[in-house]
Amino acid sequence: MASENLVEFTDANFKAETQEGWVMVDFWAEWCGPCRFVGPIIEALANEYVGKVKIGKLNVDIHHKTAMQYRVMSIPTFILFKDGKLVETIVGAQVKDQFKAKIDKYLTVKA
């Protein structure tokens, strides 16, 4: 992965990596055209949200246990977690501003 801020999620590290704070996971696969389209957007978001949201990718072909657990039926699928709890699922490719609007909506809510 190109960005040092982009997390590589696996079946083994998923629970630990999503337990604390805001986390956005991109469920993707190499063969998926729309996944390749949003790849650079996800990398840019990972760099923009350093210290606010942990952002990374999970390859569903390799780590299918986690994808099945969250009922990921179409890719790309993006799941936003807060302290290990699923907050929102986004299915399908989005442009950067759409992702930012979704993320910012939650970051601006006072807990």
PDB file of N, CA and C in Angstrom:
ATOM      1  N   MET A   1       0.840  -1.188   0.000  1.00  0.00           N
ATOM      2  CA  MET A   1       0.000   0.000   0.000  1.00  0.00           C
ATOM      3  C   MET A   1       0.880   1.244   0.000  1.00  0.00           C
ATOM      4  N   ALA A   2       0.452   2.221  -0.713  1.00  0.00           N
ATOM      5  CA  ALA A   2       1.288   3.397  -0.944  1.00  0.00           C
ATOM      6  C   ALA A   2       1.374   4.341   0.254  1.00  0.00           C
ATOM      7  N   SER A   3       0.297   4.535   0.975  1.00  0.00           N
ATOM      8  CA  SER A   3       0.285   5.496   2.071  1.00  0.00           C
ATOM      9  C   SER A   3       0.709   4.835   3.377  1.00  0.00           C
ATOM     10  N   GLU A   4       1.630   5.474   4.080  1.00  0.00           N
ATOM     11  CA  GLU A   4       2.054   4.933   5.371  1.00  0.00           C
ATOM     12  C   GLU A   4       0.952   5.068   6.425  1.00  0.00           C
ATOM     13  N   ASN A   5      -0.036   5.907   6.174  1.00  0.00           N
ATOM     14  CA  ASN A   5      -1.136   6.098   7.113  1.00  0.00           C
ATOM     15  C   ASN A   5      -2.308   5.149   6.855  1.00  0.00           C
ATOM     16  N   LEU A   6      -2.235   4.388   5.780  1.00  0.00           N
ATOM     17  CA  LEU A   6      -3.300   3.457   5.419  1.00  0.00           C
ATOM     18  C   LEU A   6      -3.057   2.126   6.130  1.00  0.00           C
ATOM     19  N   VAL A   7      -4.031   1.676   6.908  1.00  0.00           N
ATOM     20  CA  VAL A   7      -3.910   0.438   7.672  1.00  0.00           C
ATOM     21  C   VAL A   7      -4.298  -0.745   6.791  1.00  0.00           C
ATOM     22  N   GLU A   8      -3.555  -1.836   6.906  1.00  0.00           N
ATOM     23  CA  GLU A   8      -3.936  -3.072   6.222  1.00  0.00           C
ATOM     24  C   GLU A   8      -4.642  -3.958   7.239  1.00  0.00           C
ATOM     25  N   PHE A   9      -5.974  -4.053   7.098  1.00  0.00           N
ATOM     26  CA  PHE A   9      -6.762  -4.874   8.005  1.00  0.00           C
ATOM     27  C   PHE A   9      -6.725  -6.320   7.534  1.00  0.00           C
ATOM     28  N   THR A  10      -6.709  -7.238   8.495  1.00  0.00           N
ATOM     29  CA  THR A  10      -6.723  -8.672   8.219  1.00  0.00           C
ATOM     30  C   THR A  10      -7.742  -9.328   9.148  1.00  0.00           C
ATOM     31  N   ASP A  11      -8.043 -10.592   8.884  1.00  0.00           N
ATOM     32  CA  ASP A  11      -8.910 -11.324   9.810  1.00  0.00           C
ATOM     33  C   ASP A  11      -8.278 -11.346  11.202  1.00  0.00           C
ATOM     34  N   ALA A  12      -6.951 -11.451  11.250  1.00  0.00           N
ATOM     35  CA  ALA A  12      -6.243 -11.571  12.530  1.00  0.00           C
ATOM     36  C   ALA A  12      -6.224 -10.270  13.329  1.00  0.00           C
ATOM     37  N   ASN A  13      -6.078  -9.116  12.671  1.00  0.00           N
ATOM     38  CA  ASN A  13      -5.926  -7.862  13.417  1.00  0.00           C
ATOM     39  C   ASN A  13      -7.202  -7.020  13.469  1.00  0.00           C
ATOM     40  N   PHE A  14      -8.254  -7.452  12.794  1.00  0.00           N
ATOM     41  CA  PHE A  14      -9.425  -6.600  12.613  1.00  0.00           C
ATOM     42  C   PHE A  14     -10.036  -6.114  13.923  1.00  0.00           C
ATOM     43  N   LYS A  15     -10.311  -7.034  14.834  1.00  0.00           N
ATOM     44  CA  LYS A  15     -10.973  -6.646  16.083  1.00  0.00           C
ATOM     45  C   LYS A  15     -10.120  -5.651  16.866  1.00  0.00           C
ATOM     46  N   ALA A  16      -8.843  -5.935  17.009  1.00  0.00           N
ATOM     47  CA  ALA A  16      -7.952  -5.041  17.766  1.00  0.00           C
ATOM     48  C   ALA A  16      -7.837  -3.671  17.109  1.00  0.00           C
ATOM     49  N   GLU A  17      -7.769  -3.648  15.790  1.00  0.00           N
ATOM     50  CA  GLU A  17      -7.572  -2.386  15.063  1.00  0.00           C
ATOM     51  C   GLU A  17      -8.827  -1.512  15.022  1.00  0.00           C
ATOM     52  N   THR A  18      -9.994  -2.101  15.265  1.00  0.00           N
ATOM     53  CA  THR A  18     -11.231  -1.321  15.174  1.00  0.00           C
ATOM     54  C   THR A  18     -11.842  -1.017  16.545  1.00  0.00           C
ATOM     55  N   GLN A  19     -11.171  -1.371  17.623  1.00  0.00           N
ATOM     56  CA  GLN A  19     -11.732  -1.237  18.966  1.00  0.00           C
ATOM     57  C   GLN A  19     -11.746   0.179  19.523  1.00  0.00           C
ATOM     58  N   GLU A  20     -10.847   1.027  19.041  1.00  0.00           N
ATOM     59  CA  GLU A  20     -10.679   2.326  19.664  1.00  0.00           C
ATOM     60  C   GLU A  20     -10.828   3.465  18.666  1.00  0.00           C
ATOM     61  N   GLY A  21     -11.693   4.414  18.994  1.00  0.00           N
ATOM     62  CA  GLY A  21     -11.846   5.602  18.164  1.00  0.00           C
ATOM     63  C   GLY A  21     -12.615   5.333  16.885  1.00  0.00           C
ATOM     64  N   TRP A  22     -12.496   6.300  15.975  1.00  0.00           N
ATOM     65  CA  TRP A  22     -13.159   6.208  14.672  1.00  0.00           C
ATOM     66  C   TRP A  22     -12.290   5.426  13.701  1.00  0.00           C
ATOM     67  N   VAL A  23     -12.907   4.495  12.986  1.00  0.00           N
ATOM     68  CA  VAL A  23     -12.201   3.654  12.012  1.00  0.00           C
ATOM     69  C   VAL A  23     -13.079   3.492  10.781  1.00  0.00           C
ATOM     70  N   MET A  24     -12.485   3.658   9.593  1.00  0.00           N
ATOM     71  CA  MET A  24     -13.195   3.380   8.350  1.00  0.00           C
ATOM     72  C   MET A  24     -12.458   2.286   7.603  1.00  0.00           C
ATOM     73  N   VAL A  25     -13.188   1.227   7.260  1.00  0.00           N
ATOM     74  CA  VAL A  25     -12.608   0.079   6.572  1.00  0.00           C
ATOM     75  C   VAL A  25     -13.163  -0.006   5.159  1.00  0.00           C
ATOM     76  N   ASP A  26     -12.258  -0.109   4.199  1.00  0.00           N
ATOM     77  CA  ASP A  26     -12.593  -0.300   2.792  1.00  0.00           C
ATOM     78  C   ASP A  26     -12.484  -1.793   2.493  1.00  0.00           C
ATOM     79  N   PHE A  27     -13.614  -2.453   2.268  1.00  0.00           N
ATOM     80  CA  PHE A  27     -13.635  -3.862   1.872  1.00  0.00           C
ATOM     81  C   PHE A  27     -13.511  -3.894   0.349  1.00  0.00           C
ATOM     82  N   TRP A  28     -12.446  -4.512  -0.157  1.00  0.00           N
ATOM     83  CA  TRP A  28     -12.121  -4.425  -1.580  1.00  0.00           C
ATOM     84  C   TRP A  28     -11.505  -5.735  -2.087  1.00  0.00           C
ATOM     85  N   ALA A  29     -11.231  -5.783  -3.402  1.00  0.00           N
ATOM     86  CA  ALA A  29     -10.505  -6.891  -4.019  1.00  0.00           C
ATOM     87  C   ALA A  29      -9.739  -6.364  -5.227  1.00  0.00           C
ATOM     88  N   GLU A  30      -8.653  -7.040  -5.563  1.00  0.00           N
ATOM     89  CA  GLU A  30      -7.793  -6.638  -6.686  1.00  0.00           C
ATOM     90  C   GLU A  30      -8.558  -6.529  -8.005  1.00  0.00           C
ATOM     91  N   TRP A  31      -9.463  -7.456  -8.260  1.00  0.00           N
ATOM     92  CA  TRP A  31     -10.158  -7.546  -9.544  1.00  0.00           C
ATOM     93  C   TRP A  31     -11.304  -6.546  -9.688  1.00  0.00           C
ATOM     94  N   CYS A  32     -11.610  -5.816  -8.646  1.00  0.00           N
ATOM     95  CA  CYS A  32     -12.768  -4.923  -8.615  1.00  0.00           C
ATOM     96  C   CYS A  32     -12.411  -3.544  -9.185  1.00  0.00           C
ATOM     97  N   GLY A  33     -12.988  -3.209 -10.340  1.00  0.00           N
ATOM     98  CA  GLY A  33     -12.728  -1.916 -10.980  1.00  0.00           C
ATOM     99  C   GLY A  33     -13.082  -0.716 -10.120  1.00  0.00           C
ATOM    100  N   PRO A  34     -14.300  -0.663  -9.572  1.00  0.00           N
ATOM    101  CA  PRO A  34     -14.648   0.467  -8.706  1.00  0.00           C
ATOM    102  C   PRO A  34     -13.737   0.567  -7.475  1.00  0.00           C
ATOM    103  N   CYS A  35     -13.262  -0.575  -6.984  1.00  0.00           N
ATOM    104  CA  CYS A  35     -12.332  -0.568  -5.839  1.00  0.00           C
ATOM    105  C   CYS A  35     -11.031   0.130  -6.227  1.00  0.00           C
ATOM    106  N   ARG A  36     -10.560  -0.143  -7.426  1.00  0.00           N
ATOM    107  CA  ARG A  36      -9.321   0.504  -7.900  1.00  0.00           C
ATOM    108  C   ARG A  36      -9.547   1.998  -8.100  1.00  0.00           C
ATOM    109  N   PHE A  37     -10.749   2.380  -8.519  1.00  0.00           N
ATOM    110  CA  PHE A  37     -11.093   3.790  -8.704  1.00  0.00           C
ATOM    111  C   PHE A  37     -10.999   4.547  -7.378  1.00  0.00           C
ATOM    112  N   VAL A  38     -11.536   3.965  -6.309  1.00  0.00           N
ATOM    113  CA  VAL A  38     -11.546   4.675  -5.019  1.00  0.00           C
ATOM    114  C   VAL A  38     -10.262   4.494  -4.221  1.00  0.00           C
ATOM    115  N   GLY A  39      -9.391   3.594  -4.640  1.00  0.00           N
ATOM    116  CA  GLY A  39      -8.140   3.359  -3.910  1.00  0.00           C
ATOM    117  C   GLY A  39      -7.364   4.631  -3.601  1.00  0.00           C
ATOM    118  N   PRO A  40      -7.074   5.466  -4.604  1.00  0.00           N
ATOM    119  CA  PRO A  40      -6.339   6.707  -4.332  1.00  0.00           C
ATOM    120  C   PRO A  40      -7.110   7.673  -3.421  1.00  0.00           C
ATOM    121  N   ILE A  41      -8.429   7.636  -3.488  1.00  0.00           N
ATOM    122  CA  ILE A  41      -9.249   8.491  -2.622  1.00  0.00           C
ATOM    123  C   ILE A  41      -9.091   8.040  -1.173  1.00  0.00           C
ATOM    124  N   ILE A  42      -9.133   6.736  -0.949  1.00  0.00           N
ATOM    125  CA  ILE A  42      -8.984   6.196   0.406  1.00  0.00           C
ATOM    126  C   ILE A  42      -7.604   6.530   0.957  1.00  0.00           C
ATOM    127  N   GLU A  43      -6.569   6.421   0.121  1.00  0.00           N
ATOM    128  CA  GLU A  43      -5.217   6.794   0.554  1.00  0.00           C
ATOM    129  C   GLU A  43      -5.153   8.263   0.943  1.00  0.00           C
ATOM    130  N   ALA A  44      -5.764   9.133   0.156  1.00  0.00           N
ATOM    131  CA  ALA A  44      -5.769  10.569   0.449  1.00  0.00           C
ATOM    132  C   ALA A  44      -6.506  10.847   1.755  1.00  0.00           C
ATOM    133  N   LEU A  45      -7.631  10.170   1.969  1.00  0.00           N
ATOM    134  CA  LEU A  45      -8.386  10.354   3.213  1.00  0.00           C
ATOM    135  C   LEU A  45      -7.576   9.875   4.417  1.00  0.00           C
ATOM    136  N   ALA A  46      -6.858   8.769   4.259  1.00  0.00           N
ATOM    137  CA  ALA A  46      -6.023   8.252   5.361  1.00  0.00           C
ATOM    138  C   ALA A  46      -4.997   9.301   5.776  1.00  0.00           C
ATOM    139  N   ASN A  47      -4.454  10.023   4.812  1.00  0.00           N
ATOM    140  CA  ASN A  47      -3.472  11.075   5.111  1.00  0.00           C
ATOM    141  C   ASN A  47      -4.143  12.306   5.722  1.00  0.00           C
ATOM    142  N   GLU A  48      -5.331  12.635   5.252  1.00  0.00           N
ATOM    143  CA  GLU A  48      -6.052  13.824   5.734  1.00  0.00           C
ATOM    144  C   GLU A  48      -6.575  13.678   7.146  1.00  0.00           C
ATOM    145  N   TYR A  49      -6.975  12.473   7.508  1.00  0.00           N
ATOM    146  CA  TYR A  49      -7.632  12.256   8.802  1.00  0.00           C
ATOM    147  C   TYR A  49      -6.703  11.635   9.853  1.00  0.00           C
ATOM    148  N   VAL A  50      -5.398  11.739   9.664  1.00  0.00           N
ATOM    149  CA  VAL A  50      -4.439  11.212  10.639  1.00  0.00           C
ATOM    150  C   VAL A  50      -4.758  11.806  12.012  1.00  0.00           C
ATOM    151  N   GLY A  51      -4.832  10.930  13.008  1.00  0.00           N
ATOM    152  CA  GLY A  51      -5.128  11.377  14.362  1.00  0.00           C
ATOM    153  C   GLY A  51      -6.602  11.556  14.660  1.00  0.00           C
ATOM    154  N   LYS A  52      -7.452  11.458  13.633  1.00  0.00           N
ATOM    155  CA  LYS A  52      -8.899  11.613  13.826  1.00  0.00           C
ATOM    156  C   LYS A  52      -9.646  10.323  13.499  1.00  0.00           C
ATOM    157  N   VAL A  53      -9.277   9.709  12.361  1.00  0.00           N
ATOM    158  CA  VAL A  53      -9.931   8.483  11.901  1.00  0.00           C
ATOM    159  C   VAL A  53      -8.852   7.551  11.366  1.00  0.00           C
ATOM    160  N   LYS A  54      -8.869   6.308  11.830  1.00  0.00           N
ATOM    161  CA  LYS A  54      -7.975   5.286  11.278  1.00  0.00           C
ATOM    162  C   LYS A  54      -8.658   4.757  10.022  1.00  0.00           C
ATOM    163  N   ILE A  55      -7.959   4.810   8.901  1.00  0.00           N
ATOM    164  CA  ILE A  55      -8.548   4.385   7.623  1.00  0.00           C
ATOM    165  C   ILE A  55      -7.659   3.316   7.001  1.00  0.00           C
ATOM    166  N   GLY A  56      -8.306   2.275   6.491  1.00  0.00           N
ATOM    167  CA  GLY A  56      -7.544   1.211   5.871  1.00  0.00           C
ATOM    168  C   GLY A  56      -8.395   0.314   5.006  1.00  0.00           C
ATOM    169  N   LYS A  57      -7.748  -0.748   4.516  1.00  0.00           N
ATOM    170  CA  LYS A  57      -8.367  -1.632   3.536  1.00  0.00           C
ATOM    171  C   LYS A  57      -8.299  -3.081   4.019  1.00  0.00           C
ATOM    172  N   LEU A  58      -9.335  -3.833   3.660  1.00  0.00           N
ATOM    173  CA  LEU A  58      -9.361  -5.258   3.921  1.00  0.00           C
ATOM    174  C   LEU A  58      -9.677  -5.972   2.617  1.00  0.00           C
ATOM    175  N   ASN A  59      -8.765  -6.813   2.160  1.00  0.00           N
ATOM    176  CA  ASN A  59      -8.940  -7.565   0.918  1.00  0.00           C
ATOM    177  C   ASN A  59      -9.882  -8.741   1.185  1.00  0.00           C
ATOM    178  N   VAL A  60     -11.082  -8.700   0.601  1.00  0.00           N
ATOM    179  CA  VAL A  60     -12.100  -9.711   0.877  1.00  0.00           C
ATOM    180  C   VAL A  60     -11.751 -11.085   0.308  1.00  0.00           C
ATOM    181  N   ASP A  61     -10.898 -11.133  -0.693  1.00  0.00           N
ATOM    182  CA  ASP A  61     -10.495 -12.426  -1.243  1.00  0.00           C
ATOM    183  C   ASP A  61      -9.566 -13.172  -0.294  1.00  0.00           C
ATOM    184  N   ILE A  62      -8.792 -12.444   0.461  1.00  0.00           N
ATOM    185  CA  ILE A  62      -7.841 -13.044   1.395  1.00  0.00           C
ATOM    186  C   ILE A  62      -8.447 -13.166   2.796  1.00  0.00           C
ATOM    187  N   HIS A  63      -9.179 -12.155   3.202  1.00  0.00           N
ATOM    188  CA  HIS A  63      -9.707 -12.092   4.577  1.00  0.00           C
ATOM    189  C   HIS A  63     -11.234 -12.160   4.559  1.00  0.00           C
ATOM    190  N   HIS A  64     -11.746 -13.251   4.005  1.00  0.00           N
ATOM    191  CA  HIS A  64     -13.189 -13.379   3.802  1.00  0.00           C
ATOM    192  C   HIS A  64     -13.967 -13.612   5.094  1.00  0.00           C
ATOM    193  N   LYS A  65     -13.319 -14.090   6.158  1.00  0.00           N
ATOM    194  CA  LYS A  65     -14.018 -14.320   7.425  1.00  0.00           C
ATOM    195  C   LYS A  65     -14.623 -13.015   7.952  1.00  0.00           C
ATOM    196  N   THR A  66     -13.833 -11.959   7.946  1.00  0.00           N
ATOM    197  CA  THR A  66     -14.313 -10.663   8.433  1.00  0.00           C
ATOM    198  C   THR A  66     -15.377 -10.102   7.500  1.00  0.00           C
ATOM    199  N   ALA A  67     -15.161 -10.227   6.200  1.00  0.00           N
ATOM    200  CA  ALA A  67     -16.157  -9.754   5.231  1.00  0.00           C
ATOM    201  C   ALA A  67     -17.490 -10.466   5.442  1.00  0.00           C
ATOM    202  N   MET A  68     -17.461 -11.761   5.691  1.00  0.00           N
ATOM    203  CA  MET A  68     -18.692 -12.517   5.935  1.00  0.00           C
ATOM    204  C   MET A  68     -19.338 -12.084   7.248  1.00  0.00           C
ATOM    205  N   GLN A  69     -18.532 -11.834   8.263  1.00  0.00           N
ATOM    206  CA  GLN A  69     -19.049 -11.424   9.570  1.00  0.00           C
ATOM    207  C   GLN A  69     -19.874 -10.138   9.465  1.00  0.00           C
ATOM    208  N   TYR A  70     -19.426  -9.226   8.607  1.00  0.00           N
ATOM    209  CA  TYR A  70     -20.122  -7.950   8.429  1.00  0.00           C
ATOM    210  C   TYR A  70     -21.058  -7.950   7.221  1.00  0.00           C
ATOM    211  N   ARG A  71     -21.313  -9.127   6.682  1.00  0.00           N
ATOM    212  CA  ARG A  71     -22.260  -9.336   5.580  1.00  0.00           C
ATOM    213  C   ARG A  71     -21.956  -8.455   4.363  1.00  0.00           C
ATOM    214  N   VAL A  72     -20.684  -8.386   4.029  1.00  0.00           N
ATOM    215  CA  VAL A  72     -20.273  -7.614   2.852  1.00  0.00           C
ATOM    216  C   VAL A  72     -20.582  -8.466   1.624  1.00  0.00           C
ATOM    217  N   MET A  73     -21.590  -8.042   0.859  1.00  0.00           N
ATOM    218  CA  MET A  73     -22.043  -8.798  -0.308  1.00  0.00           C
ATOM    219  C   MET A  73     -21.594  -8.154  -1.617  1.00  0.00           C
ATOM    220  N   SER A  74     -21.312  -6.862  -1.585  1.00  0.00           N
ATOM    221  CA  SER A  74     -20.877  -6.122  -2.765  1.00  0.00           C
ATOM    222  C   SER A  74     -19.639  -5.322  -2.389  1.00  0.00           C
ATOM    223  N   ILE A  75     -18.762  -5.172  -3.353  1.00  0.00           N
ATOM    224  CA  ILE A  75     -17.592  -4.327  -3.104  1.00  0.00           C
ATOM    225  C   ILE A  75     -17.497  -3.284  -4.200  1.00  0.00           C
ATOM    226  N   PRO A  76     -16.959  -2.127  -3.875  1.00  0.00           N
ATOM    227  CA  PRO A  76     -16.442  -1.777  -2.561  1.00  0.00           C
ATOM    228  C   PRO A  76     -17.562  -1.494  -1.556  1.00  0.00           C
ATOM    229  N   THR A  77     -17.295  -1.878  -0.319  1.00  0.00           N
ATOM    230  CA  THR A  77     -18.141  -1.523   0.816  1.00  0.00           C
ATOM    231  C   THR A  77     -17.237  -0.863   1.842  1.00  0.00           C
ATOM    232  N   PHE A  78     -17.737   0.181   2.456  1.00  0.00           N
ATOM    233  CA  PHE A  78     -16.980   0.936   3.452  1.00  0.00           C
ATOM    234  C   PHE A  78     -17.787   0.929   4.734  1.00  0.00           C
ATOM    235  N   ILE A  79     -17.151   0.525   5.824  1.00  0.00           N
ATOM    236  CA  ILE A  79     -17.850   0.503   7.102  1.00  0.00           C
ATOM    237  C   ILE A  79     -17.132   1.440   8.068  1.00  0.00           C
ATOM    238  N   LEU A  80     -17.911   2.287   8.698  1.00  0.00           N
ATOM    239  CA  LEU A  80     -17.408   3.228   9.688  1.00  0.00           C
ATOM    240  C   LEU A  80     -17.726   2.678  11.073  1.00  0.00           C
ATOM    241  N   PHE A  81     -16.697   2.570  11.916  1.00  0.00           N
ATOM    242  CA  PHE A  81     -16.829   2.069  13.274  1.00  0.00           C
ATOM    243  C   PHE A  81     -16.472   3.166  14.268  1.00  0.00           C
ATOM    244  N   LYS A  82     -17.075   3.104  15.440  1.00  0.00           N
ATOM    245  CA  LYS A  82     -16.697   3.962  16.562  1.00  0.00           C
ATOM    246  C   LYS A  82     -16.526   3.052  17.765  1.00  0.00           C
ATOM    247  N   ASP A  83     -15.311   2.986  18.280  1.00  0.00           N
ATOM    248  CA  ASP A  83     -15.004   2.139  19.438  1.00  0.00           C
ATOM    249  C   ASP A  83     -15.501   0.706  19.260  1.00  0.00           C
ATOM    250  N   GLY A  84     -15.274   0.150  18.070  1.00  0.00           N
ATOM    251  CA  GLY A  84     -15.608  -1.237  17.789  1.00  0.00           C
ATOM    252  C   GLY A  84     -17.033  -1.492  17.356  1.00  0.00           C
ATOM    253  N   LYS A  85     -17.880  -0.472  17.373  1.00  0.00           N
ATOM    254  CA  LYS A  85     -19.283  -0.639  16.989  1.00  0.00           C
ATOM    255  C   LYS A  85     -19.526  -0.078  15.593  1.00  0.00           C
ATOM    256  N   LEU A  86     -20.254  -0.852  14.777  1.00  0.00           N
ATOM    257  CA  LEU A  86     -20.589  -0.418  13.429  1.00  0.00           C
ATOM    258  C   LEU A  86     -21.517   0.792  13.515  1.00  0.00           C
ATOM    259  N   VAL A  87     -21.141   1.871  12.832  1.00  0.00           N
ATOM    260  CA  VAL A  87     -21.925   3.102  12.835  1.00  0.00           C
ATOM    261  C   VAL A  87     -22.662   3.279  11.512  1.00  0.00           C
ATOM    262  N   GLU A  88     -21.954   3.032  10.406  1.00  0.00           N
ATOM    263  CA  GLU A  88     -22.580   3.215   9.093  1.00  0.00           C
ATOM    264  C   GLU A  88     -21.873   2.350   8.056  1.00  0.00           C
ATOM    265  N   THR A  89     -22.680   1.843   7.114  1.00  0.00           N
ATOM    266  CA  THR A  89     -22.167   1.076   5.983  1.00  0.00           C
ATOM    267  C   THR A  89     -22.471   1.852   4.708  1.00  0.00           C
ATOM    268  N   ILE A  90     -21.450   1.995   3.876  1.00  0.00           N
ATOM    269  CA  ILE A  90     -21.587   2.684   2.592  1.00  0.00           C
ATOM    270  C   ILE A  90     -21.240   1.661   1.511  1.00  0.00           C
ATOM    271  N   VAL A  91     -22.164   1.395   0.603  1.00  0.00           N
ATOM    272  CA  VAL A  91     -21.918   0.420  -0.462  1.00  0.00           C
ATOM    273  C   VAL A  91     -21.757   1.159  -1.778  1.00  0.00           C
ATOM    274  N   GLY A  92     -20.676   0.832  -2.487  1.00  0.00           N
ATOM    275  CA  GLY A  92     -20.431   1.420  -3.797  1.00  0.00           C
ATOM    276  C   GLY A  92     -19.408   2.530  -3.763  1.00  0.00           C
ATOM    277  N   ALA A  93     -18.834   2.778  -4.930  1.00  0.00           N
ATOM    278  CA  ALA A  93     -17.814   3.811  -5.076  1.00  0.00           C
ATOM    279  C   ALA A  93     -18.425   5.188  -4.822  1.00  0.00           C
ATOM    280  N   GLN A  94     -17.654   6.045  -4.199  1.00  0.00           N
ATOM    281  CA  GLN A  94     -18.056   7.425  -3.899  1.00  0.00           C
ATOM    282  C   GLN A  94     -16.910   8.345  -4.332  1.00  0.00           C
ATOM    283  N   VAL A  95     -17.215   9.606  -4.472  1.00  0.00           N
ATOM    284  CA  VAL A  95     -16.144  10.573  -4.706  1.00  0.00           C
ATOM    285  C   VAL A  95     -15.660  11.067  -3.348  1.00  0.00           C
ATOM    286  N   LYS A  96     -14.508  11.701  -3.340  1.00  0.00           N
ATOM    287  CA  LYS A  96     -13.876  12.108  -2.090  1.00  0.00           C
ATOM    288  C   LYS A  96     -14.792  12.972  -1.224  1.00  0.00           C
ATOM    289  N   ASP A  97     -15.470  13.932  -1.822  1.00  0.00           N
ATOM    290  CA  ASP A  97     -16.335  14.822  -1.052  1.00  0.00           C
ATOM    291  C   ASP A  97     -17.477  14.063  -0.366  1.00  0.00           C
ATOM    292  N   GLN A  98     -17.959  13.003  -0.979  1.00  0.00           N
ATOM    293  CA  GLN A  98     -19.023  12.203  -0.363  1.00  0.00           C
ATOM    294  C   GLN A  98     -18.502  11.476   0.877  1.00  0.00           C
ATOM    295  N   PHE A  99     -17.291  10.910   0.769  1.00  0.00           N
ATOM    296  CA  PHE A  99     -16.685  10.254   1.933  1.00  0.00           C
ATOM    297  C   PHE A  99     -16.458  11.262   3.056  1.00  0.00           C
ATOM    298  N   LYS A 100     -15.899  12.420   2.688  1.00  0.00           N
ATOM    299  CA  LYS A 100     -15.617  13.453   3.693  1.00  0.00           C
ATOM    300  C   LYS A 100     -16.896  13.909   4.393  1.00  0.00           C
ATOM    301  N   ALA A 101     -17.976  14.059   3.661  1.00  0.00           N
ATOM    302  CA  ALA A 101     -19.245  14.484   4.250  1.00  0.00           C
ATOM    303  C   ALA A 101     -19.742  13.448   5.268  1.00  0.00           C
ATOM    304  N   LYS A 102     -19.627  12.168   4.922  1.00  0.00           N
ATOM    305  CA  LYS A 102     -20.052  11.101   5.839  1.00  0.00           C
ATOM    306  C   LYS A 102     -19.198  11.115   7.104  1.00  0.00           C
ATOM    307  N   ILE A 103     -17.883  11.164   6.925  1.00  0.00           N
ATOM    308  CA  ILE A 103     -16.973  11.138   8.074  1.00  0.00           C
ATOM    309  C   ILE A 103     -17.166  12.385   8.936  1.00  0.00           C
ATOM    310  N   ASP A 104     -17.184  13.548   8.299  1.00  0.00           N
ATOM    311  CA  ASP A 104     -17.285  14.808   9.041  1.00  0.00           C
ATOM    312  C   ASP A 104     -18.598  14.915   9.809  1.00  0.00           C
ATOM    313  N   LYS A 105     -19.645  14.324   9.272  1.00  0.00           N
ATOM    314  CA  LYS A 105     -20.940  14.335   9.951  1.00  0.00           C
ATOM    315  C   LYS A 105     -20.809  13.729  11.356  1.00  0.00           C
ATOM    316  N   TYR A 106     -20.033  12.639  11.464  1.00  0.00           N
ATOM    317  CA  TYR A 106     -19.859  11.977  12.754  1.00  0.00           C
ATOM    318  C   TYR A 106     -18.823  12.682  13.627  1.00  0.00           C
ATOM    319  N   LEU A 107     -17.792  13.203  13.010  1.00  0.00           N
ATOM    320  CA  LEU A 107     -16.746  13.861  13.801  1.00  0.00           C
ATOM    321  C   LEU A 107     -17.239  15.147  14.466  1.00  0.00           C
ATOM    322  N   THR A 108     -18.249  15.780  13.884  1.00  0.00           N
ATOM    323  CA  THR A 108     -18.748  17.034  14.434  1.00  0.00           C
ATOM    324  C   THR A 108     -19.849  16.834  15.472  1.00  0.00           C
ATOM    325  N   VAL A 109     -20.331  15.594  15.611  1.00  0.00           N
ATOM    326  CA  VAL A 109     -21.360  15.295  16.613  1.00  0.00           C
ATOM    327  C   VAL A 109     -20.692  15.199  17.972  1.00  0.00           C
ATOM    328  N   LYS A 110     -21.228  15.916  18.948  1.00  0.00           N
ATOM    329  CA  LYS A 110     -20.691  15.846  20.307  1.00  0.00           C
ATOM    330  C   LYS A 110     -21.227  14.602  21.007  1.00  0.00           C
ATOM    331  N   ALA A 111     -20.297  13.829  21.554  1.00  0.00           N
ATOM    332  CA  ALA A 111     -20.709  12.583  22.227  1.00  0.00           C
ATOM    333  C   ALA A 111     -21.119  12.842  23.656  1.00  0.00           C
TER     334      ALA A 111
END
